[in-house]
Amino acid sequence: MRRDETVQAVMSRDPITVGAGTPFKDIATLLATNAISAVPVVDPTGAPIGVVSEADLVAKARYQDHPDPPSRFAAPRRRRDWEKAQALTAAELMTPDPVVIGADAPLPQAARELVKAGVRRLLVVDDTGRLVGIVARRDLLRPFARDDEQILDDVRGEVLDRALWLEPSAIQVEVTDGVVTLTGRLQRRSQAEIAARLSHAVPGVVAVRDGLSYELDDIDADLGTSNLLH
C-alpha cells in the first residue's frame, strides 16, 4: 500500500500533549493559544492515556457561579458534569482509554473507526504504542482535494497498467471533479469489475461511472467468483 493511502499521509505530526498532572489552567491556556479543541494526555513513555477536550473544561465554567453540588435527585449526567467541574488536573479531566490507530492503517479504516467510536479524532501510535500524531475528521477529506490529473495518472498507472496489465488503449478514462468514468470493452467480466473496484479505491476518487463492457462472463452468478479460479 502506498504511503499516500495511509493515516501517516494526512495526520498532524508531533502533537501538543500534556501529562496526567498538568493543571487545569495550563491546559486551558494551551487550547486557547494554539487554537486546538483537545489535547492528548500521555504517560512518561509517550503513550496516550486520555484526551482532554474543550467540553471537559467548559464544565467548570458552567458551575462557576453556583458551585454547590446538585441534589441527589439530579440526573446522573448533571452529577457527572459537576464532578468534572471540580477537576484540577488532566488526570481528573480527561476521557480515558482514547481510540488509537496505527500510522500505516488505510484511510478508509480510519474513517470507519471515527464513525464507530463517535469521536472527532484518532490518536496515532507507532509500533511501541508511543503517540506520533493525530488524525481528525477534516484530515480524511484532504485526499479529495487532489487534482483530476493526479487521479487520472493513478487510475492509468496503478490500476490499468500495474494491477491489470492492460494496454493503454483498452480502457478510456476521464476524470471530472473527482468522478472517474471508465469506458471500453475488455475480454472478461472479472477484469471490468476489478478495474472499477480498484479505481474507486484511488485516493481522491469521489465516484466511478462504470461504462465497461466485456466479451466473456467468467463470473459465477451465484457465488460472485470467477470461474477461472476453479
PDB file of C-alpha atoms in Angstrom:
ATOM      1  CA  MET A   1       0.000   0.000   0.000  1.00  0.00           C
ATOM      2  CA  ARG A   2       1.269   3.439  -0.923  1.00  0.00           C
ATOM      3  CA  ARG A   3       2.017   5.943   1.820  1.00  0.00           C
ATOM      4  CA  ASP A   4      -0.461   8.471   0.473  1.00  0.00           C
ATOM      5  CA  GLU A   5      -3.239   5.941   1.144  1.00  0.00           C
ATOM      6  CA  THR A   6      -2.464   5.609   4.866  1.00  0.00           C
ATOM      7  CA  VAL A   7      -3.016   7.594   8.041  1.00  0.00           C
ATOM      8  CA  GLN A   8       0.574   8.855   8.149  1.00  0.00           C
ATOM      9  CA  ALA A   9      -0.008  10.823   4.938  1.00  0.00           C
ATOM     10  CA  VAL A  10      -2.709  13.052   6.447  1.00  0.00           C
ATOM     11  CA  MET A  11      -2.116  13.033  10.211  1.00  0.00           C
ATOM     12  CA  SER A  12      -0.874  16.023  12.194  1.00  0.00           C
ATOM     13  CA  ARG A  13       2.589  15.112  13.448  1.00  0.00           C
ATOM     14  CA  ASP A  14       4.251  15.855  16.797  1.00  0.00           C
ATOM     15  CA  PRO A  15       1.007  16.907  18.521  1.00  0.00           C
ATOM     16  CA  ILE A  16       0.948  19.047  21.643  1.00  0.00           C
ATOM     17  CA  THR A  17       0.496  16.832  24.698  1.00  0.00           C
ATOM     18  CA  VAL A  18       0.151  17.135  28.466  1.00  0.00           C
ATOM     19  CA  GLY A  19       0.951  14.840  31.344  1.00  0.00           C
ATOM     20  CA  ALA A  20      -1.509  13.448  33.843  1.00  0.00           C
ATOM     21  CA  GLY A  21      -0.547  16.065  36.427  1.00  0.00           C
ATOM     22  CA  THR A  22      -0.857  19.121  34.158  1.00  0.00           C
ATOM     23  CA  PRO A  23      -3.037  21.754  35.914  1.00  0.00           C
ATOM     24  CA  PHE A  24      -6.411  22.867  34.583  1.00  0.00           C
ATOM     25  CA  LYS A  25      -5.210  26.413  33.880  1.00  0.00           C
ATOM     26  CA  ASP A  26      -2.229  25.237  31.831  1.00  0.00           C
ATOM     27  CA  ILE A  27      -4.469  23.046  29.688  1.00  0.00           C
ATOM     28  CA  ALA A  28      -6.937  25.879  29.101  1.00  0.00           C
ATOM     29  CA  THR A  29      -4.046  28.128  28.066  1.00  0.00           C
ATOM     30  CA  LEU A  30      -2.683  25.515  25.658  1.00  0.00           C
ATOM     31  CA  LEU A  31      -6.026  25.091  23.918  1.00  0.00           C
ATOM     32  CA  ALA A  32      -6.608  28.844  23.624  1.00  0.00           C
ATOM     33  CA  THR A  33      -3.129  29.882  22.475  1.00  0.00           C
ATOM     34  CA  ASN A  34      -2.784  27.050  19.943  1.00  0.00           C
ATOM     35  CA  ALA A  35      -6.380  27.208  18.644  1.00  0.00           C
ATOM     36  CA  ILE A  36      -6.968  23.494  19.210  1.00  0.00           C
ATOM     37  CA  SER A  37     -10.062  21.803  20.597  1.00  0.00           C
ATOM     38  CA  ALA A  38      -8.411  18.966  22.512  1.00  0.00           C
ATOM     39  CA  VAL A  39      -5.075  17.732  23.788  1.00  0.00           C
ATOM     40  CA  PRO A  40      -3.861  14.150  24.334  1.00  0.00           C
ATOM     41  CA  VAL A  41      -2.690  13.083  27.782  1.00  0.00           C
ATOM     42  CA  VAL A  42       0.384  10.857  27.700  1.00  0.00           C
ATOM     43  CA  ASP A  43       2.246   8.801  30.275  1.00  0.00           C
ATOM     44  CA  PRO A  44       6.022   9.131  30.881  1.00  0.00           C
ATOM     45  CA  THR A  45       6.748   6.790  27.929  1.00  0.00           C
ATOM     46  CA  GLY A  46       4.751   8.925  25.496  1.00  0.00           C
ATOM     47  CA  ALA A  47       1.822   6.506  25.250  1.00  0.00           C
ATOM     48  CA  PRO A  48      -1.627   8.145  25.181  1.00  0.00           C
ATOM     49  CA  ILE A  49      -3.820   7.518  28.225  1.00  0.00           C
ATOM     50  CA  GLY A  50      -6.604  10.016  27.620  1.00  0.00           C
ATOM     51  CA  VAL A  51      -7.861  13.165  25.917  1.00  0.00           C
ATOM     52  CA  VAL A  52      -8.909  16.491  27.427  1.00  0.00           C
ATOM     53  CA  SER A  53     -11.298  18.476  25.221  1.00  0.00           C
ATOM     54  CA  GLU A  54     -12.894  21.885  25.390  1.00  0.00           C
ATOM     55  CA  ALA A  55     -16.089  20.224  26.610  1.00  0.00           C
ATOM     56  CA  ASP A  56     -14.214  18.863  29.636  1.00  0.00           C
ATOM     57  CA  LEU A  57     -13.063  22.356  30.547  1.00  0.00           C
ATOM     58  CA  VAL A  58     -16.383  24.080  29.905  1.00  0.00           C
ATOM     59  CA  ALA A  59     -17.963  22.122  32.759  1.00  0.00           C
ATOM     60  CA  LYS A  60     -16.030  24.281  35.227  1.00  0.00           C
ATOM     61  CA  ALA A  61     -17.331  27.484  33.630  1.00  0.00           C
ATOM     62  CA  ARG A  62     -20.866  26.140  33.771  1.00  0.00           C
ATOM     63  CA  TYR A  63     -20.789  25.725  37.543  1.00  0.00           C
ATOM     64  CA  GLN A  64     -18.607  28.730  38.362  1.00  0.00           C
ATOM     65  CA  ASP A  65     -21.493  30.869  39.613  1.00  0.00           C
ATOM     66  CA  HIS A  66     -23.167  28.090  41.619  1.00  0.00           C
ATOM     67  CA  PRO A  67     -20.516  25.702  42.940  1.00  0.00           C
ATOM     68  CA  ASP A  68     -22.833  23.743  45.239  1.00  0.00           C
ATOM     69  CA  PRO A  69     -23.282  20.097  44.213  1.00  0.00           C
ATOM     70  CA  PRO A  70     -26.586  19.083  42.615  1.00  0.00           C
ATOM     71  CA  SER A  71     -29.118  17.301  44.749  1.00  0.00           C
ATOM     72  CA  ARG A  72     -29.163  13.542  44.985  1.00  0.00           C
ATOM     73  CA  PHE A  73     -32.266  13.593  42.790  1.00  0.00           C
ATOM     74  CA  ALA A  74     -30.440  15.274  39.908  1.00  0.00           C
ATOM     75  CA  ALA A  75     -29.904  13.423  36.640  1.00  0.00           C
ATOM     76  CA  PRO A  76     -26.732  11.277  36.527  1.00  0.00           C
ATOM     77  CA  ARG A  77     -25.338  13.339  33.658  1.00  0.00           C
ATOM     78  CA  ARG A  78     -25.675  16.544  35.654  1.00  0.00           C
ATOM     79  CA  ARG A  79     -23.856  14.978  38.577  1.00  0.00           C
ATOM     80  CA  ARG A  80     -21.065  13.801  36.280  1.00  0.00           C
ATOM     81  CA  ASP A  81     -20.761  17.314  34.848  1.00  0.00           C
ATOM     82  CA  TRP A  82     -20.490  18.771  38.335  1.00  0.00           C
ATOM     83  CA  GLU A  83     -17.812  16.237  39.284  1.00  0.00           C
ATOM     84  CA  LYS A  84     -15.899  17.149  36.119  1.00  0.00           C
ATOM     85  CA  ALA A  85     -16.151  20.809  37.122  1.00  0.00           C
ATOM     86  CA  GLN A  86     -14.220  20.031  40.307  1.00  0.00           C
ATOM     87  CA  ALA A  87     -11.263  18.607  38.366  1.00  0.00           C
ATOM     88  CA  LEU A  88      -7.875  20.267  38.842  1.00  0.00           C
ATOM     89  CA  THR A  89      -5.558  18.167  36.666  1.00  0.00           C
ATOM     90  CA  ALA A  90      -5.515  16.391  33.309  1.00  0.00           C
ATOM     91  CA  ALA A  91      -5.945  13.025  35.007  1.00  0.00           C
ATOM     92  CA  GLU A  92      -9.230  14.205  36.537  1.00  0.00           C
ATOM     93  CA  LEU A  93     -10.440  15.983  33.406  1.00  0.00           C
ATOM     94  CA  MET A  94      -9.571  13.512  30.677  1.00  0.00           C
ATOM     95  CA  THR A  95     -11.676  10.954  28.926  1.00  0.00           C
ATOM     96  CA  PRO A  96      -9.600   7.790  29.438  1.00  0.00           C
ATOM     97  CA  ASP A  97      -8.860   4.940  27.026  1.00  0.00           C
ATOM     98  CA  PRO A  98      -8.621   7.035  23.841  1.00  0.00           C
ATOM     99  CA  VAL A  99      -9.224   5.461  20.448  1.00  0.00           C
ATOM    100  CA  VAL A 100      -5.874   4.816  18.762  1.00  0.00           C
ATOM    101  CA  ILE A 101      -4.808   3.706  15.299  1.00  0.00           C
ATOM    102  CA  GLY A 102      -1.523   2.787  13.628  1.00  0.00           C
ATOM    103  CA  ALA A 103       0.244   5.163  11.250  1.00  0.00           C
ATOM    104  CA  ASP A 104       0.165   2.516   8.488  1.00  0.00           C
ATOM    105  CA  ALA A 105      -3.591   1.960   8.716  1.00  0.00           C
ATOM    106  CA  PRO A 106      -5.535   2.634   5.486  1.00  0.00           C
ATOM    107  CA  LEU A 107      -7.563   5.850   5.374  1.00  0.00           C
ATOM    108  CA  PRO A 108     -10.910   4.010   4.945  1.00  0.00           C
ATOM    109  CA  GLN A 109     -10.170   2.106   8.171  1.00  0.00           C
ATOM    110  CA  ALA A 110      -9.538   5.390   9.979  1.00  0.00           C
ATOM    111  CA  ALA A 111     -12.855   6.753   8.716  1.00  0.00           C
ATOM    112  CA  ARG A 112     -14.692   3.643   9.919  1.00  0.00           C
ATOM    113  CA  GLU A 113     -13.044   3.874  13.347  1.00  0.00           C
ATOM    114  CA  LEU A 114     -14.063   7.525  13.709  1.00  0.00           C
ATOM    115  CA  VAL A 115     -17.676   6.712  12.899  1.00  0.00           C
ATOM    116  CA  LYS A 116     -17.763   3.585  15.042  1.00  0.00           C
ATOM    117  CA  ALA A 117     -16.303   5.325  18.100  1.00  0.00           C
ATOM    118  CA  GLY A 118     -18.279   8.530  17.556  1.00  0.00           C
ATOM    119  CA  VAL A 119     -15.202  10.698  18.083  1.00  0.00           C
ATOM    120  CA  ARG A 120     -13.708  13.676  16.245  1.00  0.00           C
ATOM    121  CA  ARG A 121     -10.123  12.461  16.219  1.00  0.00           C
ATOM    122  CA  LEU A 122      -7.972   9.333  16.492  1.00  0.00           C
ATOM    123  CA  LEU A 123      -4.616   9.222  18.243  1.00  0.00           C
ATOM    124  CA  VAL A 124      -1.933   7.734  16.012  1.00  0.00           C
ATOM    125  CA  VAL A 125       0.650   5.493  17.644  1.00  0.00           C
ATOM    126  CA  ASP A 126       3.796   3.731  16.469  1.00  0.00           C
ATOM    127  CA  ASP A 127       4.712   0.071  16.981  1.00  0.00           C
ATOM    128  CA  THR A 128       5.713   0.744  20.601  1.00  0.00           C
ATOM    129  CA  GLY A 129       2.439   2.485  21.457  1.00  0.00           C
ATOM    130  CA  ARG A 130       4.002   5.950  21.571  1.00  0.00           C
ATOM    131  CA  LEU A 131       1.915   8.850  20.287  1.00  0.00           C
ATOM    132  CA  VAL A 132       3.191  10.132  16.925  1.00  0.00           C
ATOM    133  CA  GLY A 133       0.239  12.069  15.523  1.00  0.00           C
ATOM    134  CA  ILE A 134      -3.457  12.872  15.414  1.00  0.00           C
ATOM    135  CA  VAL A 135      -5.878  12.280  12.562  1.00  0.00           C
ATOM    136  CA  ALA A 136      -9.083  14.322  12.639  1.00  0.00           C
ATOM    137  CA  ARG A 137     -12.189  14.065  10.510  1.00  0.00           C
ATOM    138  CA  ARG A 138     -11.129  17.016   8.370  1.00  0.00           C
ATOM    139  CA  ASP A 139      -7.794  15.278   7.648  1.00  0.00           C
ATOM    140  CA  LEU A 140      -9.628  12.440   5.921  1.00  0.00           C
ATOM    141  CA  LEU A 141     -11.062  14.930   3.433  1.00  0.00           C
ATOM    142  CA  ARG A 142      -7.609  16.021   2.253  1.00  0.00           C
ATOM    143  CA  PRO A 143      -7.246  13.356  -0.487  1.00  0.00           C
ATOM    144  CA  PHE A 144     -10.435  14.651  -2.139  1.00  0.00           C
ATOM    145  CA  ALA A 145      -8.589  17.908  -2.869  1.00  0.00           C
ATOM    146  CA  ARG A 146      -6.291  16.108  -5.324  1.00  0.00           C
ATOM    147  CA  ASP A 147      -6.259  17.373  -8.917  1.00  0.00           C
ATOM    148  CA  ASP A 148      -8.168  15.410 -11.534  1.00  0.00           C
ATOM    149  CA  GLU A 149      -4.901  14.945 -13.446  1.00  0.00           C
ATOM    150  CA  GLN A 150      -3.297  13.249 -10.445  1.00  0.00           C
ATOM    151  CA  ILE A 151      -6.252  10.911 -10.122  1.00  0.00           C
ATOM    152  CA  LEU A 152      -6.177  10.178 -13.842  1.00  0.00           C
ATOM    153  CA  ASP A 153      -2.482   9.303 -13.694  1.00  0.00           C
ATOM    154  CA  ASP A 154      -3.102   6.932 -10.777  1.00  0.00           C
ATOM    155  CA  VAL A 155      -6.001   5.137 -12.463  1.00  0.00           C
ATOM    156  CA  ARG A 156      -3.971   4.641 -15.629  1.00  0.00           C
ATOM    157  CA  GLY A 157      -0.693   3.790 -13.926  1.00  0.00           C
ATOM    158  CA  GLU A 158      -1.643   1.950 -10.737  1.00  0.00           C
ATOM    159  CA  VAL A 159      -4.883   0.276 -11.802  1.00  0.00           C
ATOM    160  CA  LEU A 160      -4.753  -0.362 -15.541  1.00  0.00           C
ATOM    161  CA  ASP A 161      -1.014  -0.777 -16.030  1.00  0.00           C
ATOM    162  CA  ARG A 162       0.403  -2.265 -12.833  1.00  0.00           C
ATOM    163  CA  ALA A 163      -2.621  -4.119 -11.436  1.00  0.00           C
ATOM    164  CA  LEU A 164      -4.346  -5.343 -14.594  1.00  0.00           C
ATOM    165  CA  TRP A 165      -1.535  -5.198 -17.166  1.00  0.00           C
ATOM    166  CA  LEU A 166      -3.855  -3.682 -19.717  1.00  0.00           C
ATOM    167  CA  GLU A 167      -2.866  -1.828 -22.856  1.00  0.00           C
ATOM    168  CA  PRO A 168      -3.347   1.957 -22.515  1.00  0.00           C
ATOM    169  CA  SER A 169      -5.913   1.890 -25.310  1.00  0.00           C
ATOM    170  CA  ALA A 170      -8.004  -0.884 -23.721  1.00  0.00           C
ATOM    171  CA  ILE A 171      -9.934   1.486 -21.443  1.00  0.00           C
ATOM    172  CA  GLN A 172     -10.734   5.154 -21.854  1.00  0.00           C
ATOM    173  CA  VAL A 173     -10.517   7.077 -18.581  1.00  0.00           C
ATOM    174  CA  GLU A 174     -11.920  10.520 -17.840  1.00  0.00           C
ATOM    175  CA  VAL A 175     -11.868  12.337 -14.503  1.00  0.00           C
ATOM    176  CA  THR A 176     -14.046  15.354 -13.757  1.00  0.00           C
ATOM    177  CA  ASP A 177     -14.401  16.790 -10.254  1.00  0.00           C
ATOM    178  CA  GLY A 178     -13.062  13.540  -8.840  1.00  0.00           C
ATOM    179  CA  VAL A 179     -15.596  11.377 -10.698  1.00  0.00           C
ATOM    180  CA  VAL A 180     -13.904   8.668 -12.784  1.00  0.00           C
ATOM    181  CA  THR A 181     -15.612   7.484 -15.957  1.00  0.00           C
ATOM    182  CA  LEU A 182     -14.430   4.190 -17.464  1.00  0.00           C
ATOM    183  CA  THR A 183     -15.423   3.144 -20.982  1.00  0.00           C
ATOM    184  CA  GLY A 184     -14.203   0.444 -23.301  1.00  0.00           C
ATOM    185  CA  ARG A 185     -14.506  -3.293 -23.919  1.00  0.00           C
ATOM    186  CA  LEU A 186     -12.463  -5.912 -22.105  1.00  0.00           C
ATOM    187  CA  GLN A 187     -12.100  -9.620 -22.673  1.00  0.00           C
ATOM    188  CA  ARG A 188     -13.531 -10.754 -19.317  1.00  0.00           C
ATOM    189  CA  ARG A 189     -16.184  -9.508 -16.906  1.00  0.00           C
ATOM    190  CA  SER A 190     -13.835 -10.079 -13.955  1.00  0.00           C
ATOM    191  CA  GLN A 191     -11.360  -7.607 -15.456  1.00  0.00           C
ATOM    192  CA  ALA A 192     -14.066  -4.983 -15.817  1.00  0.00           C
ATOM    193  CA  GLU A 193     -15.256  -5.373 -12.236  1.00  0.00           C
ATOM    194  CA  ILE A 194     -11.722  -5.265 -10.828  1.00  0.00           C
ATOM    195  CA  ALA A 195     -10.954  -2.137 -12.852  1.00  0.00           C
ATOM    196  CA  ALA A 196     -13.980  -0.343 -11.435  1.00  0.00           C
ATOM    197  CA  ARG A 197     -13.326  -1.506  -7.879  1.00  0.00           C
ATOM    198  CA  LEU A 198      -9.640  -0.568  -7.864  1.00  0.00           C
ATOM    199  CA  SER A 199     -10.385   2.786  -9.480  1.00  0.00           C
ATOM    200  CA  HIS A 200     -12.804   3.578  -6.674  1.00  0.00           C
ATOM    201  CA  ALA A 201     -10.007   2.929  -4.151  1.00  0.00           C
ATOM    202  CA  VAL A 202      -7.672   5.536  -5.689  1.00  0.00           C
ATOM    203  CA  PRO A 203      -7.198   8.450  -3.250  1.00  0.00           C
ATOM    204  CA  GLY A 204      -9.411  11.388  -4.143  1.00  0.00           C
ATOM    205  CA  VAL A 205     -11.979   9.475  -6.191  1.00  0.00           C
ATOM    206  CA  VAL A 206     -15.499  10.687  -5.436  1.00  0.00           C
ATOM    207  CA  ALA A 207     -17.324   8.109  -7.573  1.00  0.00           C
ATOM    208  CA  VAL A 208     -16.808   5.736 -10.521  1.00  0.00           C
ATOM    209  CA  ARG A 209     -19.090   5.619 -13.515  1.00  0.00           C
ATOM    210  CA  ASP A 210     -18.604   2.153 -14.933  1.00  0.00           C
ATOM    211  CA  GLY A 211     -19.276   2.079 -18.663  1.00  0.00           C
ATOM    212  CA  LEU A 212     -17.150  -1.002 -19.330  1.00  0.00           C
ATOM    213  CA  SER A 213     -18.377  -3.937 -21.381  1.00  0.00           C
ATOM    214  CA  TYR A 214     -16.866  -7.403 -21.796  1.00  0.00           C
ATOM    215  CA  GLU A 215     -16.853 -10.333 -24.197  1.00  0.00           C
ATOM    216  CA  LEU A 216     -16.794 -13.257 -21.729  1.00  0.00           C
ATOM    217  CA  ASP A 217     -18.758 -13.535 -18.473  1.00  0.00           C
ATOM    218  CA  ASP A 218     -16.286 -15.500 -16.360  1.00  0.00           C
ATOM    219  CA  ILE A 219     -18.055 -14.832 -13.040  1.00  0.00           C
ATOM    220  CA  ASP A 220     -20.347 -17.323 -11.345  1.00  0.00           C
ATOM    221  CA  ALA A 221     -23.662 -15.521 -10.958  1.00  0.00           C
ATOM    222  CA  ASP A 222     -24.482 -17.382  -7.724  1.00  0.00           C
ATOM    223  CA  LEU A 223     -21.112 -17.184  -5.996  1.00  0.00           C
ATOM    224  CA  GLY A 224     -19.825 -13.938  -7.447  1.00  0.00           C
ATOM    225  CA  THR A 225     -16.456 -15.540  -8.192  1.00  0.00           C
ATOM    226  CA  SER A 226     -14.506 -16.006 -11.367  1.00  0.00           C
ATOM    227  CA  ASN A 227     -14.773 -19.433 -12.956  1.00  0.00           C
ATOM    228  CA  LEU A 228     -11.106 -19.117 -13.831  1.00  0.00           C
ATOM    229  CA  LEU A 229     -10.289 -19.665 -10.173  1.00  0.00           C
ATOM    230  CA  HIS A 230     -11.757 -23.180 -10.127  1.00  0.00           C
TER     231      HIS A 230
END
